[in-house]
Coordinates of C-alpha atoms in Angstrom, one line a residue:
M1 CA 97.5 -187.4 -33.2
S2 CA 100.8 -185.0 -34.5
V3 CA 104.7 -184.9 -32.8
E4 CA 104.4 -183.4 -29.3
L5 CA 108.2 -182.0 -27.8
G6 CA 108.7 -181.6 -24.2
K7 CA 110.4 -178.0 -23.9
E8 CA 111.6 -176.3 -21.1
T9 CA 112.2 -172.7 -21.7
V10 CA 116.0 -170.9 -20.4
R11 CA 116.9 -167.2 -20.1
V12 CA 120.2 -166.7 -21.5
S13 CA 122.2 -163.9 -22.7
Q14 CA 124.0 -164.2 -26.2
V15 CA 126.7 -162.5 -26.7
I16 CA 127.1 -160.9 -30.4
G17 CA 130.5 -160.0 -30.9
E18 CA 133.3 -158.0 -29.5
N19 CA 135.2 -155.5 -31.1
T20 CA 138.2 -153.0 -30.7
A21 CA 138.8 -150.1 -31.9
Q22 CA 141.3 -146.5 -31.6
T23 CA 140.3 -143.0 -32.0
I24 CA 142.5 -139.3 -31.3
V25 CA 140.9 -137.2 -29.2
E26 CA 142.0 -133.7 -29.8
N27 CA 141.4 -130.6 -27.6
D28 CA 142.7 -127.4 -26.7
I29 CA 143.5 -126.3 -22.8
I30 CA 143.5 -122.7 -21.6
V31 CA 145.1 -122.5 -18.8
P32 CA 143.2 -120.8 -16.0
D33 CA 143.3 -117.1 -15.1
T34 CA 144.6 -118.3 -11.6
K35 CA 146.9 -120.1 -12.7
P36 CA 150.4 -118.6 -14.2
D37 CA 152.2 -119.3 -17.4
V38 CA 153.1 -122.4 -18.8
A39 CA 157.0 -123.0 -19.4
N40 CA 157.5 -126.6 -19.8
V41 CA 155.2 -129.7 -19.3
L42 CA 156.7 -132.4 -16.3
V43 CA 153.7 -134.6 -16.5
L44 CA 150.5 -135.2 -18.7
D45 CA 148.6 -137.7 -17.4
G46 CA 144.8 -138.3 -17.0
D47 CA 141.9 -140.7 -17.1
V48 CA 139.0 -141.6 -19.6
F49 CA 135.2 -142.4 -18.1
I50 CA 132.2 -144.0 -20.1
K51 CA 129.4 -142.4 -19.8
N52 CA 126.8 -143.6 -22.2
T53 CA 127.0 -146.8 -24.3
E54 CA 123.7 -147.4 -26.6
C55 CA 123.1 -150.5 -29.5
L56 CA 121.5 -148.9 -32.7
Q57 CA 121.2 -150.8 -36.0
G58 CA 124.5 -152.3 -36.8
K59 CA 126.4 -150.1 -34.5
I60 CA 127.2 -149.2 -31.2
N61 CA 127.5 -145.4 -30.3
I62 CA 129.9 -144.7 -27.3
S63 CA 130.5 -141.4 -25.2
G64 CA 132.6 -140.5 -22.3
T65 CA 135.2 -138.0 -20.8
I66 CA 138.9 -137.5 -20.6
N67 CA 139.6 -135.6 -17.4
Y68 CA 143.3 -134.5 -17.8
K69 CA 146.0 -133.9 -15.2
I70 CA 148.8 -131.5 -15.9
L71 CA 151.8 -131.0 -14.3
Y72 CA 154.0 -127.8 -15.3
L73 CA 157.2 -125.9 -14.6
T74 CA 156.3 -121.7 -14.1
D75 CA 157.0 -119.0 -16.8
E76 CA 158.9 -116.9 -14.2
A77 CA 161.8 -116.9 -11.6
P78 CA 162.0 -118.8 -9.5
K79 CA 160.2 -121.4 -11.2
R80 CA 157.9 -123.4 -9.6
V81 CA 155.8 -126.9 -9.7
K82 CA 152.3 -125.8 -10.6
S83 CA 149.1 -127.9 -11.9
M84 CA 146.0 -127.8 -13.6
E85 CA 143.0 -130.2 -14.6
S86 CA 140.7 -129.9 -17.9
Q87 CA 138.4 -132.2 -18.8
S88 CA 136.8 -132.9 -22.5
D89 CA 134.0 -134.9 -23.8
F90 CA 134.3 -137.7 -26.7
S91 CA 132.1 -139.9 -28.9
Y92 CA 133.0 -142.8 -31.1
S93 CA 130.7 -144.7 -33.4
M94 CA 131.5 -148.3 -33.5
D95 CA 130.6 -150.6 -36.2
F96 CA 128.8 -153.8 -35.0
V97 CA 127.6 -156.6 -37.7
N98 CA 124.5 -158.0 -36.3
V99 CA 123.7 -155.0 -33.7
R100 CA 120.3 -154.2 -33.8
E101 CA 118.4 -151.2 -31.2
G102 CA 117.6 -152.3 -27.9
M103 CA 120.4 -154.9 -27.2
S104 CA 122.4 -154.6 -24.2
C105 CA 126.3 -153.6 -24.8
R106 CA 129.4 -152.4 -22.6
A107 CA 132.5 -150.5 -23.1
D108 CA 135.4 -150.3 -21.9
C109 CA 138.3 -147.5 -22.7
G110 CA 142.1 -146.9 -22.2
I111 CA 144.5 -144.1 -23.2
E112 CA 147.4 -145.5 -24.9
Y113 CA 149.5 -142.3 -25.7
F114 CA 149.1 -139.0 -24.5
D115 CA 150.8 -136.1 -26.7
Y116 CA 150.8 -132.1 -26.5
N117 CA 152.2 -128.7 -28.1
I118 CA 152.7 -125.3 -25.9
I119 CA 151.1 -122.9 -28.1
N120 CA 151.5 -120.3 -25.4
G121 CA 152.0 -119.8 -21.5
R122 CA 148.4 -119.8 -21.6
K123 CA 147.2 -122.0 -24.0
L124 CA 148.2 -126.1 -24.8
N125 CA 146.4 -128.6 -27.7
V126 CA 146.6 -132.2 -26.5
K127 CA 146.2 -135.2 -28.1
A128 CA 144.5 -138.3 -26.8
I129 CA 144.6 -141.9 -28.2
L130 CA 142.0 -144.1 -26.9
N131 CA 141.9 -147.6 -26.8
I132 CA 138.0 -148.7 -27.3
T133 CA 136.7 -152.4 -26.6
A134 CA 133.1 -152.9 -26.3
K135 CA 131.0 -155.7 -26.3
A136 CA 127.1 -156.2 -27.3
A137 CA 124.9 -159.2 -26.0
C138 CA 121.1 -160.0 -26.4
E139 CA 118.9 -161.4 -24.1
D140 CA 116.6 -164.0 -25.3
N141 CA 114.6 -167.1 -24.1
I142 CA 115.8 -170.6 -25.8
H143 CA 113.5 -173.3 -25.8
I144 CA 115.8 -177.2 -24.6
V145 CA 113.8 -179.9 -26.6
S146 CA 113.7 -182.9 -23.6
N147 CA 111.3 -185.4 -25.1
V148 CA 109.2 -186.7 -27.6
S149 CA 105.7 -187.8 -26.9
N150 CA 102.4 -189.0 -29.3
L151 CA 104.9 -190.9 -31.0
E152 CA 105.1 -195.2 -31.4
D153 CA 108.3 -196.9 -30.8
V154 CA 110.1 -193.6 -30.7
Q155 CA 113.7 -193.7 -30.5
V156 CA 115.5 -191.3 -28.8
L157 CA 119.1 -190.1 -28.7
E158 CA 119.6 -188.0 -25.1
D159 CA 122.9 -185.4 -25.2
N160 CA 123.7 -183.3 -22.1
V161 CA 124.3 -180.0 -22.5
K162 CA 125.9 -177.3 -20.4
V163 CA 123.7 -173.8 -20.9
N164 CA 125.0 -170.6 -19.1
V165 CA 121.6 -169.3 -17.6
Y166 CA 121.2 -166.0 -17.2
L167 CA 119.7 -164.6 -14.3
G168 CA 120.2 -160.7 -15.0
E169 CA 122.0 -157.4 -14.1
T170 CA 121.9 -155.1 -11.8
E171 CA 123.9 -151.9 -10.9
S172 CA 124.4 -150.0 -7.5
D173 CA 126.5 -146.8 -6.7
V174 CA 128.6 -146.6 -3.9
A175 CA 129.6 -143.7 -2.3
V176 CA 132.6 -143.2 -0.7
N177 CA 133.7 -140.3 1.8
E178 CA 136.5 -140.6 4.0
A179 CA 139.1 -137.5 6.1
M180 CA 142.2 -139.2 5.5
E181 CA 144.9 -137.8 7.8
I182 CA 148.5 -136.9 6.4
P183 CA 151.0 -139.5 7.8
A184 CA 153.1 -138.5 10.8
G185 CA 156.4 -136.7 9.7
K186 CA 155.2 -135.2 6.8
P187 CA 154.0 -131.4 6.8
P188 CA 151.0 -129.9 6.3
V189 CA 149.4 -128.7 2.5
K190 CA 149.7 -125.4 1.0
E191 CA 148.5 -126.6 -2.6
I192 CA 147.3 -129.8 -4.3
L193 CA 149.1 -130.2 -7.1
L194 CA 148.0 -134.0 -8.6
T195 CA 145.1 -136.8 -7.0
G196 CA 145.1 -140.3 -8.9
L197 CA 142.5 -143.0 -7.5
K198 CA 142.1 -145.8 -8.5
I199 CA 140.2 -149.1 -7.5
T200 CA 142.6 -152.6 -6.4
N201 CA 141.7 -156.2 -5.0
A202 CA 138.1 -155.6 -6.3
G203 CA 136.2 -159.0 -5.8
Y204 CA 132.6 -160.6 -4.7
K205 CA 130.9 -162.9 -2.8
V206 CA 128.1 -164.9 -3.8
S207 CA 125.1 -166.0 -1.6
D208 CA 121.5 -166.8 -2.4
D209 CA 120.0 -164.2 -4.0
K210 CA 122.6 -161.6 -3.4
V211 CA 126.2 -160.8 -3.8
A212 CA 128.3 -158.3 -1.6
V213 CA 131.1 -156.9 -3.7
N214 CA 134.4 -155.3 -1.4
G215 CA 137.2 -153.6 -3.1
M216 CA 140.0 -151.2 -1.6
L217 CA 140.1 -147.2 -3.4
N218 CA 143.5 -146.3 -3.9
I219 CA 144.1 -142.3 -3.5
S220 CA 147.3 -141.0 -4.6
T221 CA 148.1 -137.5 -3.5
M222 CA 151.1 -134.8 -4.5
Y223 CA 151.6 -131.4 -2.8
I224 CA 153.4 -128.8 -2.2
A225 CA 153.9 -128.6 1.8
D226 CA 153.6 -125.3 4.1
N227 CA 157.0 -125.2 5.0
E228 CA 159.9 -123.1 4.5
E229 CA 161.1 -125.1 1.9
E230 CA 157.9 -125.5 0.3
N231 CA 158.8 -128.6 -1.4
I232 CA 157.0 -131.9 -3.3
Q233 CA 155.8 -134.3 -1.1
H234 CA 154.5 -137.4 -2.1
M235 CA 151.2 -139.8 -0.1
E236 CA 149.0 -142.8 -0.8
H237 CA 146.2 -143.9 1.7
E238 CA 143.6 -146.6 0.6
V239 CA 140.1 -146.5 1.9
P240 CA 138.0 -149.9 1.9
F241 CA 134.5 -150.4 0.3
M242 CA 131.7 -152.2 0.4
Q243 CA 128.1 -152.8 -1.0
F244 CA 125.2 -155.6 -0.8
I245 CA 123.5 -156.0 -4.0
E246 CA 120.2 -158.2 -4.6
L247 CA 119.8 -160.2 -7.9
P248 CA 117.3 -162.5 -7.4
G249 CA 118.2 -166.5 -8.4
L250 CA 122.2 -166.6 -7.3
T251 CA 123.5 -169.1 -5.6
D252 CA 126.0 -170.5 -4.1
N253 CA 127.4 -171.7 -7.5
S254 CA 126.7 -168.8 -9.5
Y255 CA 129.2 -166.7 -10.9
C256 CA 129.3 -163.1 -11.8
D257 CA 130.9 -161.1 -14.9
M258 CA 131.8 -157.5 -12.0
F259 CA 132.8 -154.1 -13.5
C260 CA 133.6 -151.2 -11.2
K261 CA 134.7 -148.0 -12.9
I262 CA 135.0 -144.7 -10.4
V263 CA 132.2 -142.0 -12.0
D264 CA 132.9 -138.8 -10.0
S265 CA 135.6 -137.9 -7.3
N266 CA 136.3 -134.4 -5.0
V267 CA 139.7 -134.5 -3.4
E268 CA 140.6 -131.1 -1.4
A269 CA 142.7 -130.2 1.6
A270 CA 140.9 -129.9 5.5
E271 CA 142.4 -128.5 8.3
D272 CA 143.1 -130.6 11.6
S273 CA 142.5 -128.4 15.7
D274 CA 145.3 -126.4 15.2
G275 CA 144.6 -125.1 12.1
E276 CA 146.8 -127.1 9.7
L277 CA 145.8 -128.4 6.6
R278 CA 146.7 -132.1 7.6
F279 CA 143.3 -133.5 6.9
I280 CA 142.5 -134.4 3.1
N281 CA 138.7 -135.5 2.7
I282 CA 137.6 -137.6 -0.6
G283 CA 134.5 -138.1 -2.2
A284 CA 134.3 -140.7 -4.4
G285 CA 131.3 -142.2 -6.4
I286 CA 131.6 -146.1 -7.1
N287 CA 129.4 -147.4 -10.0
I288 CA 129.2 -151.5 -10.0
K289 CA 127.2 -153.7 -12.3
I290 CA 126.8 -157.2 -11.6
A291 CA 125.5 -159.4 -14.1
G292 CA 124.8 -163.1 -12.7
F293 CA 125.2 -166.3 -13.9
N294 CA 124.4 -170.2 -13.5
L295 CA 126.2 -172.9 -15.3
Q296 CA 123.5 -175.8 -15.6
S297 CA 123.4 -179.2 -17.4
F298 CA 119.9 -180.0 -19.0
L299 CA 119.1 -183.1 -21.1
T300 CA 118.2 -182.7 -24.2
I301 CA 117.6 -184.4 -27.2
K302 CA 120.2 -185.0 -30.2
D303 CA 118.1 -187.4 -32.4
A304 CA 115.3 -189.0 -32.7
Y305 CA 113.2 -191.9 -34.7
S306 CA 110.1 -194.0 -35.1
P307 CA 110.9 -197.5 -37.4
R308 CA 106.9 -196.7 -38.4
N309 CA 107.9 -192.9 -39.1
I310 CA 110.3 -190.5 -40.8
L311 CA 111.0 -187.7 -38.2
N312 CA 112.9 -183.9 -39.9
F313 CA 114.2 -182.0 -37.1
E314 CA 114.2 -178.4 -37.4
K315 CA 117.2 -176.8 -35.7
S316 CA 118.9 -173.3 -35.0
K317 CA 122.0 -172.6 -33.3
F318 CA 122.4 -171.3 -30.1
L319 CA 126.5 -169.6 -28.7
N320 CA 127.2 -170.4 -25.6
E321 CA 129.1 -168.1 -23.7
Y322 CA 130.7 -169.1 -20.6
M323 CA 133.7 -168.9 -17.6
M324 CA 136.5 -170.8 -18.0
A325 CA 138.8 -169.3 -15.8
D326 CA 139.6 -165.9 -13.1
E327 CA 143.3 -166.5 -12.2
N328 CA 145.1 -163.6 -11.2
S329 CA 148.9 -163.8 -11.6
P330 CA 151.3 -161.5 -9.9
V331 CA 154.7 -159.7 -11.5
N332 CA 158.2 -158.8 -9.7
I333 CA 160.0 -156.3 -11.6
K334 CA 163.5 -154.5 -10.4
E335 CA 165.1 -152.3 -12.8
I336 CA 167.3 -149.5 -13.1
L337 CA 166.1 -146.4 -14.5
S338 CA 169.1 -144.6 -15.9
V339 CA 169.2 -140.4 -16.2
D340 CA 169.6 -139.6 -20.2
D341 CA 173.5 -138.2 -20.4
N342 CA 171.6 -134.4 -21.3
E343 CA 169.4 -134.5 -18.6
P344 CA 170.5 -133.2 -14.8
H345 CA 171.1 -135.5 -12.0
I346 CA 169.3 -136.7 -9.3
E347 CA 169.1 -134.7 -5.7
E348 CA 165.6 -136.4 -4.2
V349 CA 162.8 -138.3 -5.9
F350 CA 159.4 -137.1 -5.1
N351 CA 157.2 -139.6 -6.8
I352 CA 157.5 -142.6 -9.6
L353 CA 153.6 -142.3 -11.4
S354 CA 154.1 -145.7 -12.7
K355 CA 151.1 -147.4 -15.8
P356 CA 151.1 -150.5 -16.9
M357 CA 149.7 -151.2 -20.6
L358 CA 148.9 -154.5 -21.6
I359 CA 151.1 -155.3 -25.0
D360 CA 149.7 -159.1 -26.4
Y361 CA 149.4 -162.1 -25.4
A362 CA 149.3 -165.6 -27.0
V363 CA 148.0 -169.1 -26.0
E364 CA 150.8 -171.7 -25.7
N365 CA 150.6 -175.4 -24.4
N366 CA 148.0 -175.1 -21.7
S367 CA 149.3 -171.6 -20.4
L368 CA 148.8 -167.7 -21.6
S369 CA 151.4 -165.6 -22.2
V370 CA 151.4 -162.3 -21.5
E371 CA 153.3 -159.1 -22.6
G372 CA 153.5 -155.7 -21.0
L373 CA 154.8 -152.3 -20.8
V374 CA 155.2 -150.1 -17.5
V375 CA 155.6 -146.5 -18.7
N376 CA 157.2 -144.8 -15.5
N377 CA 157.0 -140.8 -14.9
V378 CA 159.8 -140.1 -12.8
L379 CA 159.7 -136.7 -11.0
Y380 CA 162.6 -135.6 -9.1
I381 CA 164.6 -132.5 -7.9
S382 CA 167.6 -132.1 -10.2
D383 CA 171.3 -130.5 -9.4
N384 CA 170.1 -127.7 -12.1
E385 CA 169.2 -124.2 -10.9
E386 CA 167.7 -123.4 -14.7
Q387 CA 165.9 -126.9 -14.6
P388 CA 164.7 -127.6 -10.7
V389 CA 162.3 -129.8 -11.5
C390 CA 162.6 -132.6 -14.2
C391 CA 160.6 -135.3 -15.2
M392 CA 161.9 -138.9 -16.6
K393 CA 160.4 -141.0 -18.6
K394 CA 161.0 -144.4 -18.9
E395 CA 159.6 -148.0 -19.7
I396 CA 160.0 -151.5 -18.6
P397 CA 158.6 -154.2 -21.0
F398 CA 157.5 -157.4 -18.9
S399 CA 155.8 -160.7 -19.8
Q400 CA 154.3 -163.2 -18.1
K401 CA 153.0 -167.0 -18.2
I402 CA 150.0 -167.6 -16.7
N403 CA 148.8 -171.3 -16.3
L404 CA 145.3 -172.1 -17.1
D405 CA 144.0 -175.8 -17.5
T406 CA 141.4 -174.4 -19.6
A407 CA 143.8 -172.4 -22.5
D408 CA 142.3 -172.5 -25.6
E409 CA 143.2 -170.2 -29.3
N410 CA 139.0 -169.9 -29.4
A411 CA 138.8 -168.3 -26.4
S412 CA 138.5 -164.6 -25.4
Y413 CA 140.5 -163.1 -22.9
R414 CA 139.9 -160.2 -20.6
I415 CA 143.2 -158.8 -18.9
R416 CA 143.5 -156.3 -16.5
L417 CA 146.8 -154.9 -15.0
D418 CA 147.0 -153.3 -12.1
V419 CA 150.3 -151.6 -10.2
L420 CA 150.3 -153.5 -6.4
H421 CA 152.9 -152.6 -5.3
N422 CA 155.9 -149.6 -6.1
S423 CA 159.0 -148.2 -4.0
Y424 CA 162.7 -146.9 -5.4
S425 CA 165.7 -146.2 -3.6
I426 CA 168.5 -143.7 -5.4
V427 CA 171.4 -145.6 -6.4
S428 CA 173.7 -142.9 -7.7
P429 CA 172.8 -139.2 -9.0
S430 CA 172.2 -141.0 -12.3
E431 CA 170.4 -144.2 -11.5
I432 CA 167.0 -145.0 -9.8
E433 CA 166.4 -148.4 -8.3
Q434 CA 162.8 -149.5 -9.0
R435 CA 160.8 -152.1 -7.2
L436 CA 157.7 -153.2 -8.7
I437 CA 154.8 -155.2 -8.1
I438 CA 151.8 -156.0 -10.9
N439 CA 148.8 -158.0 -10.9
V440 CA 147.6 -159.4 -13.9
N441 CA 144.0 -160.5 -13.5
V442 CA 142.8 -163.0 -17.1
K443 CA 139.0 -163.9 -17.3
A444 CA 139.1 -166.6 -19.9
F445 CA 135.7 -167.3 -21.3
G446 CA 135.2 -170.2 -23.5
Q447 CA 132.1 -170.7 -26.1
N448 CA 129.9 -173.9 -27.2
E449 CA 127.5 -174.0 -29.8
V450 CA 124.4 -175.5 -29.0
A451 CA 122.0 -177.1 -31.2
L452 CA 118.3 -176.2 -30.4
V453 CA 115.6 -177.8 -32.2
D454 CA 112.8 -175.9 -33.1
N455 CA 110.2 -178.6 -34.7
V456 CA 110.2 -181.9 -35.6
V457 CA 108.3 -183.1 -39.3
E458 CA 106.5 -186.5 -39.1
N459 CA 106.5 -188.7 -42.6
P460 CA 105.1 -192.5 -42.7
V461 CA 108.2 -195.2 -44.0
D462 CA 107.6 -195.9 -47.2
E463 CA 106.4 -199.3 -46.6
S464 CA 107.3 -200.8 -50.3
V465 CA 111.2 -199.6 -48.8
L466 CA 110.6 -201.9 -46.1
A467 CA 108.6 -204.8 -48.0
N468 CA 111.8 -204.9 -50.1
Q469 CA 114.1 -205.2 -47.7
P470 CA 115.9 -209.1 -46.7
S471 CA 115.1 -210.5 -43.5
I472 CA 118.5 -210.2 -42.2
V473 CA 121.3 -207.6 -43.6
I474 CA 124.5 -208.1 -43.2
Y475 CA 126.3 -204.9 -42.5
F476 CA 130.3 -204.8 -42.0
A477 CA 130.9 -201.4 -40.1
Q478 CA 132.4 -198.3 -41.6
P479 CA 134.6 -196.1 -39.9
E480 CA 132.5 -193.0 -38.9
D481 CA 129.3 -195.6 -38.1
T482 CA 127.2 -195.1 -34.7
L483 CA 124.9 -198.2 -33.7
W484 CA 122.2 -195.2 -33.6
N485 CA 122.8 -194.5 -37.4
I486 CA 122.6 -198.1 -38.1
A487 CA 119.6 -198.9 -36.5
K488 CA 117.9 -195.6 -38.1
K489 CA 119.4 -196.1 -41.6
Y490 CA 118.0 -199.6 -41.5
Y491 CA 114.5 -198.7 -39.4
T492 CA 115.3 -200.9 -37.1
T493 CA 116.5 -200.4 -33.2
V494 CA 119.3 -200.6 -31.0
D495 CA 118.3 -202.6 -28.6
A496 CA 117.2 -205.0 -32.2
I497 CA 120.7 -205.2 -33.2
K498 CA 122.5 -205.6 -30.1
A499 CA 120.2 -208.2 -29.0
M500 CA 120.5 -210.4 -32.2
N501 CA 124.7 -209.9 -32.0
N502 CA 124.8 -210.2 -28.2
M503 CA 126.4 -207.0 -28.2
D504 CA 126.9 -205.7 -24.2
S505 CA 128.0 -202.5 -25.2
D506 CA 127.0 -199.8 -28.1
H507 CA 130.4 -200.0 -29.8
V508 CA 131.4 -200.6 -32.7
A509 CA 134.6 -201.4 -34.5
P510 CA 135.5 -200.8 -38.3
G511 CA 134.6 -203.9 -40.1
Q512 CA 132.6 -205.4 -37.6
Q513 CA 130.3 -207.5 -39.3
I514 CA 126.6 -206.9 -37.8
F515 CA 123.2 -208.8 -38.4
I516 CA 120.6 -206.2 -38.6
P517 CA 116.7 -207.6 -38.9
K518 CA 114.0 -206.8 -40.5
R519 CA 111.3 -204.6 -38.8
A520 CA 108.7 -206.3 -38.1
S521 CA 105.1 -205.5 -39.5

């Protein structure tokens, strides 16, 4: 009767690889007929949205859209501040080793830098440098061998392995619709200039077979006031959202890999009961993707043999990825922003647009050192009639050390930077004090290699070798020896060696004298 292996089937999502790339997207933007000519661009900003990712043989195809937001001064007297928006589609093919058609993949994209050139008053050429990160995974079933049967006097060396059991992936769309009132003390809206939407404080709570996702949708609105001065105003609102998503197999001990992204939005001014535009109606679609995992321990066979049979194991390797840490660390920044000597002085600041960027990170002594940069666009009213509205661009470098007990150079890290707080005060006509809180979120992922037994081939022991073996072998342990390896080498058992040598434990020291009995026929 042949040897039989007892196996347990486990569903996993094996990481195939992760890759990063940069690409440049260039586009011409035509000023809409309803907008006046462009004299000077104050702010070129925007958002990038991934629309589709697809795994093909040896590559991942990524497609998306860039939404450009442009704030500019008009080419007329008096100069006025206007805005316009435009969209540009892009696609990118990223080479990926070992990726095959049908595998799952996920991509994230950020804008590193914008540049522009005013062709004429009705046309701009814009360039965006995009940073793209993609990750590919393959859903599979692995088989963990837990026992060997149909073999006489089999000796088994067991091991405990941790495997990230994959429960599956699901997604859900959330519609956020809210009528937001303009704060008391601020004038009504004449024209909306710029809006910015971002998701903050996104989190989840797991229960049996479901996960509750919650977060805040932050809406930043810059508008021209409907008053005599027609001055520029800025305000922020927050709208909470929550969604329950079902995923069979989830328990209180599960963890989830969660991605939330804004997929569409619409912002418009609305009237109150007096006919004034004192409401902002927001409609936004949020897509939530959840992948569920259970980190479980399995008892498996590391090695096995029989004093009467030689067992040759056919093995393969599985790369198991699991989350080691999910930490938030706020960074407090206070900085003086100074107007350049050739720039007009400040009379009034109406907004600072701040975007944090990750520059680099490194693992140092159980901690992760993160270096970043806050890119600021300071919009202000100047004391210069020829240049009444200005934009001062300033960068603030920052660093943060995050203590991680699990910090490892071989781990992979997903780092996200968000602005939690942004305020300022005018110190002098040429200086602004800015106060920021940047949240650094770090997700650390470790990997361990799990050896899987695929098959075992049984061959009988050469009896002539055993016949020539002395009744007792005196052996002196070598530095790398274990009692298991010694017993296997001499076709005996660990228990037989321990009994002959009056040993209480399996530990052997280098140079230790060990008596090894001959296997009984």
